[in-house]
Amino acid sequence: METNKNELMRRLKMSAKENVKENVRIFVTVFALFVLSRMLLTFVACAYDYAANVYTKTWDLLYKYDAVWYVDIVENGYQAIPNSVTGYANYAFYPFYPIVVRFVKGLMPDHFTTNQVGILVSNLCALIAGFVSVKAVRTRHPEDEGYFMAFLIFFAPHTIYFSMTYTEAMFMMFTACFFYFCGRKKFLPASIAAFLAAFTRIAGVFLVFSLLLFMYEADYGWKFSWKNIVDFIKNILLQPLRLFEILICPLGIFGYFYYLYRLTGDVWASAHIQVAWHNSYDGILRTLYYNLINSGSGTSSQYWALYAIFGIGLFGYLCYRRQYTAAIFGFLAVGISLRTDAIAIARYIMGNFATYIALYELLRSRQTVRTVVMNISVIVTGLMYYMWFSGECYFIF
């Protein structure tokens, strides 16, 4: 008996060592891809400086639009009253990312600016997201290496936002962790990741629906029947841990709503203030229609509408592949954006982990097409960097 126990311990130790070696190997490869992507960013920044005959540091070239708002929140906190001229208020932006940036800034030497710290945090989050995404792929497809997923996160169009003081990288990291843990049926850490995602961006609250589907799939597969559904609900109510895992997911956003109520007297203040930035068409189909006929907010309205259709198509493909957990998150996250306007929808879609799951599934067995997509992604992303630096970023925003 003692011999069997020792043999079991020896195998467990060997398995743990192998897992560590595999994780190190994955991280090294992902880190190499990450470095190459940031080299591309730096090269384009240098090319822009040379062409424009200026010398602007890369982190200053990245400091535009929402990054300015997040730096203001980190340094000055939330304002209770909107600006009397513009109608803008910084409580439109969710708090967890500024909280983390402020914490990290407190650990850094004083000569680091808030924007530099924000860029550091975002890049670390992007790196972690790339690593976890590979692990998530290998959970579902053990025979795959999965590095294409990390490549997409680092090089796909509109991923410039993962390099600057924006929430996209942190949100991607938490959602990647959510799908990884759910794929391994570890629902408690998955629910914590969902909680943090909802505390980072409003779309994170929809992960609770993906969690419910993951739990149902773990119990019954995709065999839907009234009996299974009723039994599933009963099991949730009879298992306190499972109920806790479900309830914790939206707490991040509810906590912020409570804070807004104390700050402004309006629980929905972050949603109501959005009208200061753009119009509301009060419906997804109306939003797509008015942007397609080029009467939306800005010169890139048609581009946004077409990108929204592209994203919806990808999520539909996930349904075809029976990946309902990712599909429902993609549909709901994009839908909440299209309820008002299509502005910036491209970065919302490319900041959604469900998009990368769909692209991976679509291209994993198509080697030639995948190679073409990789080459085009590098070129288009480089051009988007240059356009951002030069201020010609109407369709990127």
Tab-separated table of C-alpha atoms in Angstrom:
chain	number	residue	atom	x	y	z
A	1	MET	CA	0.000	0.000	0.000
A	2	GLU	CA	2.835	2.345	0.902
A	3	THR	CA	4.573	1.514	-2.380
A	4	ASN	CA	1.469	2.426	-4.401
A	5	LYS	CA	1.176	5.711	-2.524
A	6	ASN	CA	4.791	6.598	-3.233
A	7	GLU	CA	4.352	5.725	-6.908
A	8	LEU	CA	1.283	7.970	-7.103
A	9	MET	CA	3.181	10.861	-5.510
A	10	ARG	CA	6.077	10.350	-7.926
A	11	ARG	CA	3.731	10.489	-10.934
A	12	LEU	CA	2.050	13.599	-9.598
A	13	LYS	CA	5.413	15.332	-9.177
A	14	MET	CA	6.447	14.336	-12.698
A	15	SER	CA	3.134	15.608	-14.057
A	16	ALA	CA	3.562	18.915	-12.207
A	17	LYS	CA	7.089	19.318	-13.609
A	18	GLU	CA	5.858	18.599	-17.127
A	19	ASN	CA	3.081	21.177	-16.737
A	20	VAL	CA	5.594	23.778	-15.580
A	21	LYS	CA	7.864	23.019	-18.536
A	22	GLU	CA	4.936	23.257	-20.943
A	23	ASN	CA	3.802	26.575	-19.450
A	24	VAL	CA	7.328	27.968	-19.703
A	25	ARG	CA	7.550	26.841	-23.338
A	26	ILE	CA	4.173	28.434	-24.144
A	27	PHE	CA	5.079	31.663	-22.368
A	28	VAL	CA	8.426	31.978	-24.169
A	29	THR	CA	6.763	31.617	-27.575
A	30	VAL	CA	3.918	33.978	-26.690
A	31	PHE	CA	6.386	36.499	-25.287
A	32	ALA	CA	8.386	36.363	-28.527
A	33	LEU	CA	5.214	37.133	-30.521
A	34	PHE	CA	4.402	39.940	-28.099
A	35	VAL	CA	7.868	41.483	-28.507
A	36	LEU	CA	7.594	41.292	-32.302
A	37	SER	CA	4.232	43.067	-32.205
A	38	ARG	CA	5.641	45.879	-30.064
A	39	MET	CA	8.661	46.105	-32.354
A	40	LEU	CA	6.236	46.703	-35.217
A	41	LEU	CA	4.547	49.438	-33.175
A	42	THR	CA	7.885	51.079	-32.358
A	43	PHE	CA	9.114	50.825	-35.962
A	44	VAL	CA	5.960	52.529	-37.270
A	45	ALA	CA	6.295	55.243	-34.618
A	46	CYS	CA	9.868	55.893	-35.764
A	47	ALA	CA	8.750	55.910	-39.402
A	48	TYR	CA	6.058	58.461	-38.564
A	49	ASP	CA	8.526	60.693	-36.706
A	50	TYR	CA	10.889	60.550	-39.669
A	51	ALA	CA	8.170	61.279	-42.241
A	52	ALA	CA	6.691	64.107	-40.168
A	53	ASN	CA	10.157	65.479	-39.299
A	54	VAL	CA	9.314	65.503	-35.593
A	55	TYR	CA	10.466	63.646	-32.511
A	56	THR	CA	7.559	62.435	-30.428
A	57	LYS	CA	7.970	59.564	-28.020
A	58	THR	CA	5.841	56.510	-28.723
A	59	TRP	CA	3.867	56.729	-25.487
A	60	ASP	CA	2.956	60.322	-26.326
A	61	LEU	CA	1.796	59.281	-29.801
A	62	LEU	CA	-0.524	56.767	-28.135
A	63	TYR	CA	-1.966	59.309	-25.712
A	64	LYS	CA	-5.267	60.282	-27.359
A	65	TYR	CA	-9.040	60.149	-26.911
A	66	ASP	CA	-10.191	57.812	-24.106
A	67	ALA	CA	-6.644	57.546	-22.745
A	68	VAL	CA	-6.927	61.178	-21.679
A	69	TRP	CA	-10.104	60.369	-19.755
A	70	TYR	CA	-8.564	57.419	-17.944
A	71	VAL	CA	-5.517	59.458	-16.941
A	72	ASP	CA	-7.860	62.123	-15.571
A	73	ILE	CA	-9.765	59.519	-13.515
A	74	VAL	CA	-6.531	58.108	-12.109
A	75	GLU	CA	-5.215	61.520	-11.142
A	76	ASN	CA	-8.407	63.340	-10.106
A	77	GLY	CA	-11.091	60.725	-9.486
A	78	TYR	CA	-14.668	60.885	-10.744
A	79	GLN	CA	-16.553	64.139	-11.167
A	80	ALA	CA	-20.095	64.367	-9.838
A	81	ILE	CA	-21.339	66.947	-12.358
A	82	PRO	CA	-20.935	66.837	-16.172
A	83	ASN	CA	-19.015	69.580	-17.938
A	84	SER	CA	-21.336	72.532	-18.451
A	85	VAL	CA	-20.078	73.147	-22.003
A	86	THR	CA	-19.578	69.669	-23.502
A	87	GLY	CA	-21.954	67.670	-21.318
A	88	TYR	CA	-19.232	65.045	-20.845
A	89	ALA	CA	-18.513	63.322	-17.521
A	90	ASN	CA	-15.763	60.840	-16.723
A	91	TYR	CA	-18.089	58.461	-14.861
A	92	ALA	CA	-18.974	57.070	-18.304
A	93	PHE	CA	-15.776	55.026	-17.885
A	94	TYR	CA	-15.706	52.015	-15.578
A	95	PRO	CA	-13.379	52.008	-12.565
A	96	PHE	CA	-11.300	48.849	-12.234
A	97	TYR	CA	-8.674	49.753	-14.834
A	98	PRO	CA	-8.066	53.218	-13.301
A	99	ILE	CA	-7.885	51.589	-9.859
A	100	VAL	CA	-5.165	49.195	-11.026
A	101	VAL	CA	-3.239	51.952	-12.841
A	102	ARG	CA	-3.363	54.147	-9.748
A	103	PHE	CA	-2.146	51.271	-7.562
A	104	VAL	CA	0.739	50.431	-9.913
A	105	LYS	CA	1.642	54.113	-10.227
A	106	GLY	CA	2.009	54.259	-6.464
A	107	LEU	CA	4.645	51.518	-6.709
A	108	MET	CA	6.607	53.185	-9.522
A	109	PRO	CA	9.215	55.962	-9.302
A	110	ASP	CA	7.757	59.461	-9.498
A	111	HIS	CA	9.201	60.221	-12.938
A	112	PHE	CA	6.784	57.750	-14.569
A	113	THR	CA	3.704	59.548	-15.870
A	114	THR	CA	0.202	58.174	-15.439
A	115	ASN	CA	-0.009	57.518	-19.176
A	116	GLN	CA	3.239	55.535	-19.138
A	117	VAL	CA	1.983	53.421	-16.246
A	118	GLY	CA	-1.323	52.887	-18.057
A	119	ILE	CA	0.559	51.684	-21.139
A	120	LEU	CA	2.620	49.335	-18.958
A	121	VAL	CA	-0.519	47.868	-17.335
A	122	SER	CA	-2.248	47.420	-20.693
A	123	ASN	CA	0.754	45.679	-22.246
A	124	LEU	CA	1.094	43.320	-19.294
A	125	CYS	CA	-2.612	42.501	-19.581
A	126	ALA	CA	-2.235	41.887	-23.326
A	127	LEU	CA	0.704	39.542	-22.704
A	128	ILE	CA	-1.247	37.581	-20.097
A	129	ALA	CA	-4.267	37.467	-22.425
A	130	GLY	CA	-2.095	36.002	-25.176
A	131	PHE	CA	-0.708	33.322	-22.852
A	132	VAL	CA	-4.108	32.381	-21.406
A	133	SER	CA	-5.684	32.306	-24.866
A	134	VAL	CA	-3.202	29.643	-25.964
A	135	LYS	CA	-3.986	27.638	-22.836
A	136	ALA	CA	-7.708	28.000	-23.568
A	137	VAL	CA	-7.257	26.699	-27.121
A	138	ARG	CA	-5.275	23.703	-25.896
A	139	THR	CA	-8.022	22.882	-23.429
A	140	ARG	CA	-10.491	22.518	-26.289
A	141	HIS	CA	-8.044	21.291	-28.956
A	142	PRO	CA	-5.206	19.439	-27.183
A	143	GLU	CA	-3.674	18.520	-30.527
A	144	ASP	CA	-3.205	22.189	-31.504
A	145	GLU	CA	-0.326	24.440	-30.478
A	146	GLY	CA	-2.712	27.385	-30.303
A	147	TYR	CA	-0.173	30.142	-30.962
A	148	PHE	CA	-2.302	31.549	-33.759
A	149	MET	CA	-4.703	32.793	-31.076
A	150	ALA	CA	-1.920	34.803	-29.411
A	151	PHE	CA	-0.848	36.100	-32.823
A	152	LEU	CA	-4.341	37.446	-33.442
A	153	ILE	CA	-4.446	39.202	-30.075
A	154	PHE	CA	-1.103	40.903	-30.792
A	155	PHE	CA	-1.397	41.598	-34.527
A	156	ALA	CA	-5.057	41.663	-35.601
A	157	PRO	CA	-6.470	44.992	-36.859
A	158	HIS	CA	-7.689	47.362	-34.146
A	159	THR	CA	-5.482	45.755	-31.494
A	160	ILE	CA	-3.601	49.052	-31.148
A	161	TYR	CA	-5.872	49.636	-28.163
A	162	PHE	CA	-4.108	46.807	-26.321
A	163	SER	CA	-0.956	48.949	-26.340
A	164	MET	CA	-2.210	52.107	-24.670
A	165	THR	CA	-4.129	53.513	-21.736
A	166	TYR	CA	-7.434	51.890	-22.660
A	167	THR	CA	-9.401	49.101	-20.953
A	168	GLU	CA	-9.435	46.733	-23.948
A	169	ALA	CA	-6.360	44.714	-22.924
A	170	MET	CA	-7.516	44.234	-19.335
A	171	PHE	CA	-10.998	43.258	-20.477
A	172	MET	CA	-9.506	40.784	-22.945
A	173	MET	CA	-7.359	39.294	-20.204
A	174	PHE	CA	-10.291	38.724	-17.850
A	175	THR	CA	-12.541	37.268	-20.547
A	176	ALA	CA	-9.743	34.970	-21.752
A	177	CYS	CA	-9.297	33.772	-18.156
A	178	PHE	CA	-13.055	33.251	-17.895
A	179	PHE	CA	-13.212	30.993	-20.965
A	180	TYR	CA	-10.060	29.141	-19.950
A	181	PHE	CA	-11.360	28.310	-16.471
A	182	CYS	CA	-14.809	27.414	-17.773
A	183	GLY	CA	-13.208	25.108	-20.333
A	184	ARG	CA	-11.588	23.289	-17.415
A	185	LYS	CA	-14.885	23.339	-15.463
A	186	LYS	CA	-13.352	25.512	-12.739
A	187	PHE	CA	-16.343	27.769	-12.303
A	188	LEU	CA	-15.322	29.659	-9.157
A	189	PRO	CA	-12.180	31.272	-10.646
A	190	ALA	CA	-14.191	31.797	-13.849
A	191	SER	CA	-16.853	33.717	-11.936
A	192	ILE	CA	-14.172	35.863	-10.281
A	193	ALA	CA	-12.764	36.671	-13.726
A	194	ALA	CA	-16.297	37.593	-14.866
A	195	PHE	CA	-16.716	39.820	-11.808
A	196	LEU	CA	-13.512	41.710	-12.661
A	197	ALA	CA	-14.470	41.928	-16.346
A	198	ALA	CA	-17.809	43.527	-15.420
A	199	PHE	CA	-15.922	45.941	-13.157
A	200	THR	CA	-13.754	46.877	-16.159
A	201	ARG	CA	-16.335	47.218	-18.957
A	202	ILE	CA	-20.125	46.994	-18.952
A	203	ALA	CA	-20.100	44.129	-21.469
A	204	GLY	CA	-18.503	41.897	-18.835
A	205	VAL	CA	-21.857	41.492	-17.106
A	206	PHE	CA	-23.013	39.245	-19.960
A	207	LEU	CA	-20.472	36.589	-19.018
A	208	VAL	CA	-23.006	35.335	-16.477
A	209	PHE	CA	-25.077	33.930	-19.358
A	210	SER	CA	-22.030	32.160	-20.771
A	211	LEU	CA	-21.341	30.759	-17.306
A	212	LEU	CA	-24.856	29.338	-17.105
A	213	LEU	CA	-24.409	27.661	-20.481
A	214	PHE	CA	-21.019	26.269	-19.477
A	215	MET	CA	-22.589	24.805	-16.338
A	216	TYR	CA	-25.471	23.336	-18.307
A	217	GLU	CA	-23.085	21.823	-20.847
A	218	ALA	CA	-21.032	20.293	-18.012
A	219	ASP	CA	-24.159	18.606	-16.624
A	220	TYR	CA	-26.177	17.689	-19.720
A	221	GLY	CA	-24.092	18.433	-22.798
A	222	TRP	CA	-26.204	20.239	-25.383
A	223	LYS	CA	-29.254	18.040	-24.833
A	224	PHE	CA	-31.992	20.592	-24.186
A	225	SER	CA	-35.281	19.430	-22.710
A	226	TRP	CA	-37.718	20.816	-20.167
A	227	LYS	CA	-36.725	18.080	-17.710
A	228	ASN	CA	-33.037	18.907	-18.014
A	229	ILE	CA	-33.670	22.629	-17.665
A	230	VAL	CA	-35.857	22.169	-14.573
A	231	ASP	CA	-33.309	19.812	-13.006
A	232	PHE	CA	-30.539	22.282	-13.818
A	233	ILE	CA	-32.364	25.122	-12.037
A	234	LYS	CA	-33.082	22.893	-9.036
A	235	ASN	CA	-29.419	21.918	-8.800
A	236	ILE	CA	-28.402	25.578	-8.788
A	237	LEU	CA	-30.793	26.381	-5.952
A	238	LEU	CA	-29.674	23.326	-3.952
A	239	GLN	CA	-25.932	23.991	-4.363
A	240	PRO	CA	-24.862	27.182	-2.532
A	241	LEU	CA	-21.429	27.277	-4.188
A	242	ARG	CA	-22.882	27.118	-7.699
A	243	LEU	CA	-25.440	29.802	-6.843
A	244	PHE	CA	-22.642	31.959	-5.427
A	245	GLU	CA	-20.601	31.483	-8.617
A	246	ILE	CA	-23.504	32.750	-10.696
A	247	LEU	CA	-24.381	35.679	-8.458
A	248	ILE	CA	-20.829	36.961	-8.151
A	249	CYS	CA	-20.491	37.565	-11.922
A	250	PRO	CA	-22.554	40.783	-12.159
A	251	LEU	CA	-21.512	42.166	-8.757
A	252	GLY	CA	-18.740	44.248	-10.307
A	253	ILE	CA	-21.159	46.318	-12.340
A	254	PHE	CA	-23.739	46.505	-9.553
A	255	GLY	CA	-21.060	47.811	-7.200
A	256	TYR	CA	-20.263	50.595	-9.649
A	257	PHE	CA	-23.970	51.382	-10.050
A	258	TYR	CA	-24.223	51.816	-6.289
A	259	TYR	CA	-21.212	54.130	-6.339
A	260	LEU	CA	-22.816	56.189	-9.117
A	261	TYR	CA	-25.997	56.467	-7.076
A	262	ARG	CA	-23.983	57.849	-4.164
A	263	LEU	CA	-22.037	60.160	-6.486
A	264	THR	CA	-24.776	61.500	-8.771
A	265	GLY	CA	-28.095	60.213	-7.441
A	266	ASP	CA	-28.592	58.249	-10.676
A	267	VAL	CA	-27.943	54.509	-10.773
A	268	TRP	CA	-27.815	54.560	-14.588
A	269	ALA	CA	-25.627	57.665	-14.819
A	270	SER	CA	-22.924	55.921	-16.878
A	271	ALA	CA	-25.505	54.930	-19.495
A	272	HIS	CA	-27.349	58.260	-19.526
A	273	ILE	CA	-24.147	60.249	-20.058
A	274	GLN	CA	-23.407	58.370	-23.291
A	275	VAL	CA	-25.752	60.695	-25.205
A	276	ALA	CA	-23.159	63.426	-24.721
A	277	TRP	CA	-20.815	61.565	-27.078
A	278	HIS	CA	-23.145	60.317	-29.794
A	279	ASN	CA	-26.705	59.901	-30.964
A	280	SER	CA	-29.003	57.058	-29.970
A	281	TYR	CA	-31.009	55.180	-32.592
A	282	ASP	CA	-32.887	53.104	-29.998
A	283	GLY	CA	-32.407	49.712	-31.614
A	284	ILE	CA	-29.796	47.477	-33.210
A	285	LEU	CA	-31.422	47.285	-36.652
A	286	ARG	CA	-32.081	51.035	-36.715
A	287	THR	CA	-28.457	51.687	-35.774
A	288	LEU	CA	-27.167	49.464	-38.554
A	289	TYR	CA	-29.579	50.968	-41.088
A	290	TYR	CA	-28.792	54.625	-40.367
A	291	ASN	CA	-25.049	53.992	-40.298
A	292	LEU	CA	-25.151	51.977	-43.521
A	293	ILE	CA	-26.807	54.841	-45.374
A	294	ASN	CA	-24.024	57.061	-44.008
A	295	SER	CA	-26.099	59.243	-41.727
A	296	GLY	CA	-24.579	58.017	-38.479
A	297	SER	CA	-22.127	59.743	-36.166
A	298	GLY	CA	-19.072	60.594	-38.245
A	299	THR	CA	-17.489	59.930	-41.610
A	300	SER	CA	-16.786	56.275	-40.824
A	301	SER	CA	-20.398	55.266	-40.177
A	302	GLN	CA	-20.561	52.779	-43.032
A	303	TYR	CA	-17.285	51.185	-41.964
A	304	TRP	CA	-18.606	50.740	-38.416
A	305	ALA	CA	-21.870	49.211	-39.652
A	306	LEU	CA	-20.055	46.777	-41.943
A	307	TYR	CA	-17.693	45.807	-39.143
A	308	ALA	CA	-20.682	45.182	-36.880
A	309	ILE	CA	-22.161	42.862	-39.507
A	310	PHE	CA	-18.789	41.116	-39.769
A	311	GLY	CA	-18.754	40.552	-35.999
A	312	ILE	CA	-22.336	39.318	-35.919
A	313	GLY	CA	-21.452	36.900	-38.717
A	314	LEU	CA	-18.549	35.523	-36.683
A	315	PHE	CA	-20.788	34.961	-33.677
A	316	GLY	CA	-23.308	33.238	-35.920
A	317	TYR	CA	-20.488	30.944	-37.072
A	318	LEU	CA	-19.848	30.081	-33.416
A	319	CYS	CA	-23.464	28.941	-33.161
A	320	TYR	CA	-22.917	26.772	-36.237
A	321	ARG	CA	-19.907	25.218	-34.476
A	322	ARG	CA	-22.063	24.695	-31.361
A	323	GLN	CA	-19.929	27.065	-29.312
A	324	TYR	CA	-22.956	28.714	-27.785
A	325	THR	CA	-21.118	29.926	-24.691
A	326	ALA	CA	-18.877	32.230	-26.711
A	327	ALA	CA	-21.594	33.126	-29.215
A	328	ILE	CA	-24.038	34.451	-26.631
A	329	PHE	CA	-21.368	36.627	-25.070
A	330	GLY	CA	-20.414	38.004	-28.477
A	331	PHE	CA	-24.008	38.779	-29.479
A	332	LEU	CA	-24.910	40.455	-26.185
A	333	ALA	CA	-21.686	42.458	-25.866
A	334	VAL	CA	-21.967	43.853	-29.398
A	335	GLY	CA	-25.726	44.296	-29.081
A	336	ILE	CA	-25.444	46.613	-26.092
A	337	SER	CA	-23.138	48.867	-28.119
A	338	LEU	CA	-25.425	48.885	-31.154
A	339	ARG	CA	-28.400	49.848	-28.996
A	340	THR	CA	-27.187	53.442	-29.218
A	341	ASP	CA	-24.766	53.866	-32.114
A	342	ALA	CA	-22.166	51.983	-34.142
A	343	ILE	CA	-19.383	54.379	-33.179
A	344	ALA	CA	-16.160	52.532	-32.225
A	345	ILE	CA	-17.847	49.155	-32.776
A	346	ALA	CA	-14.735	47.825	-34.536
A	347	ARG	CA	-12.640	48.034	-31.391
A	348	TYR	CA	-15.469	46.583	-29.308
A	349	ILE	CA	-15.595	43.569	-31.604
A	350	MET	CA	-11.809	43.150	-31.691
A	351	GLY	CA	-11.743	43.600	-27.926
A	352	ASN	CA	-14.129	40.665	-27.488
A	353	PHE	CA	-12.550	37.265	-26.849
A	354	ALA	CA	-15.443	35.547	-28.628
A	355	THR	CA	-14.205	37.132	-31.869
A	356	TYR	CA	-10.833	35.415	-31.521
A	357	ILE	CA	-12.450	32.087	-30.713
A	358	ALA	CA	-14.507	32.404	-33.911
A	359	LEU	CA	-11.494	33.395	-36.038
A	360	TYR	CA	-9.447	30.540	-34.631
A	361	GLU	CA	-12.170	27.979	-35.268
A	362	LEU	CA	-12.720	29.339	-38.768
A	363	LEU	CA	-9.038	29.228	-39.759
A	364	ARG	CA	-7.475	26.438	-37.676
A	365	SER	CA	-7.755	23.817	-40.452
A	366	ARG	CA	-7.158	26.235	-43.337
A	367	GLN	CA	-3.376	26.650	-43.304
A	368	THR	CA	-3.059	28.629	-46.542
A	369	VAL	CA	-5.858	31.047	-45.689
A	370	ARG	CA	-4.462	31.437	-42.193
A	371	THR	CA	-1.049	32.387	-43.564
A	372	VAL	CA	-2.644	34.979	-45.855
A	373	VAL	CA	-4.651	36.380	-42.930
A	374	MET	CA	-1.511	36.638	-40.799
A	375	ASN	CA	0.383	38.568	-43.497
A	376	ILE	CA	-2.530	40.904	-44.168
A	377	SER	CA	-3.006	41.483	-40.431
A	378	VAL	CA	0.591	42.620	-39.991
A	379	ILE	CA	0.332	45.038	-42.930
A	380	VAL	CA	-3.070	46.457	-41.975
A	381	THR	CA	-2.105	46.800	-38.326
A	382	GLY	CA	1.069	48.658	-39.300
A	383	LEU	CA	-0.982	51.040	-41.450
A	384	MET	CA	-3.447	51.575	-38.592
A	385	TYR	CA	-0.573	52.441	-36.264
A	386	TYR	CA	0.649	55.036	-38.734
A	387	MET	CA	-2.815	56.505	-39.228
A	388	TRP	CA	-3.308	56.729	-35.481
A	389	PHE	CA	-0.016	58.559	-35.022
A	390	SER	CA	-0.805	60.971	-37.844
A	391	GLY	CA	-4.294	61.715	-36.520
A	392	GLU	CA	-6.052	60.149	-39.512
A	393	CYS	CA	-7.840	57.562	-37.425
A	394	TYR	CA	-11.488	58.185	-38.247
A	395	PHE	CA	-12.189	54.539	-39.092
A	396	ILE	CA	-9.918	53.177	-36.358
A	397	PHE	CA	-11.775	54.998	-33.596
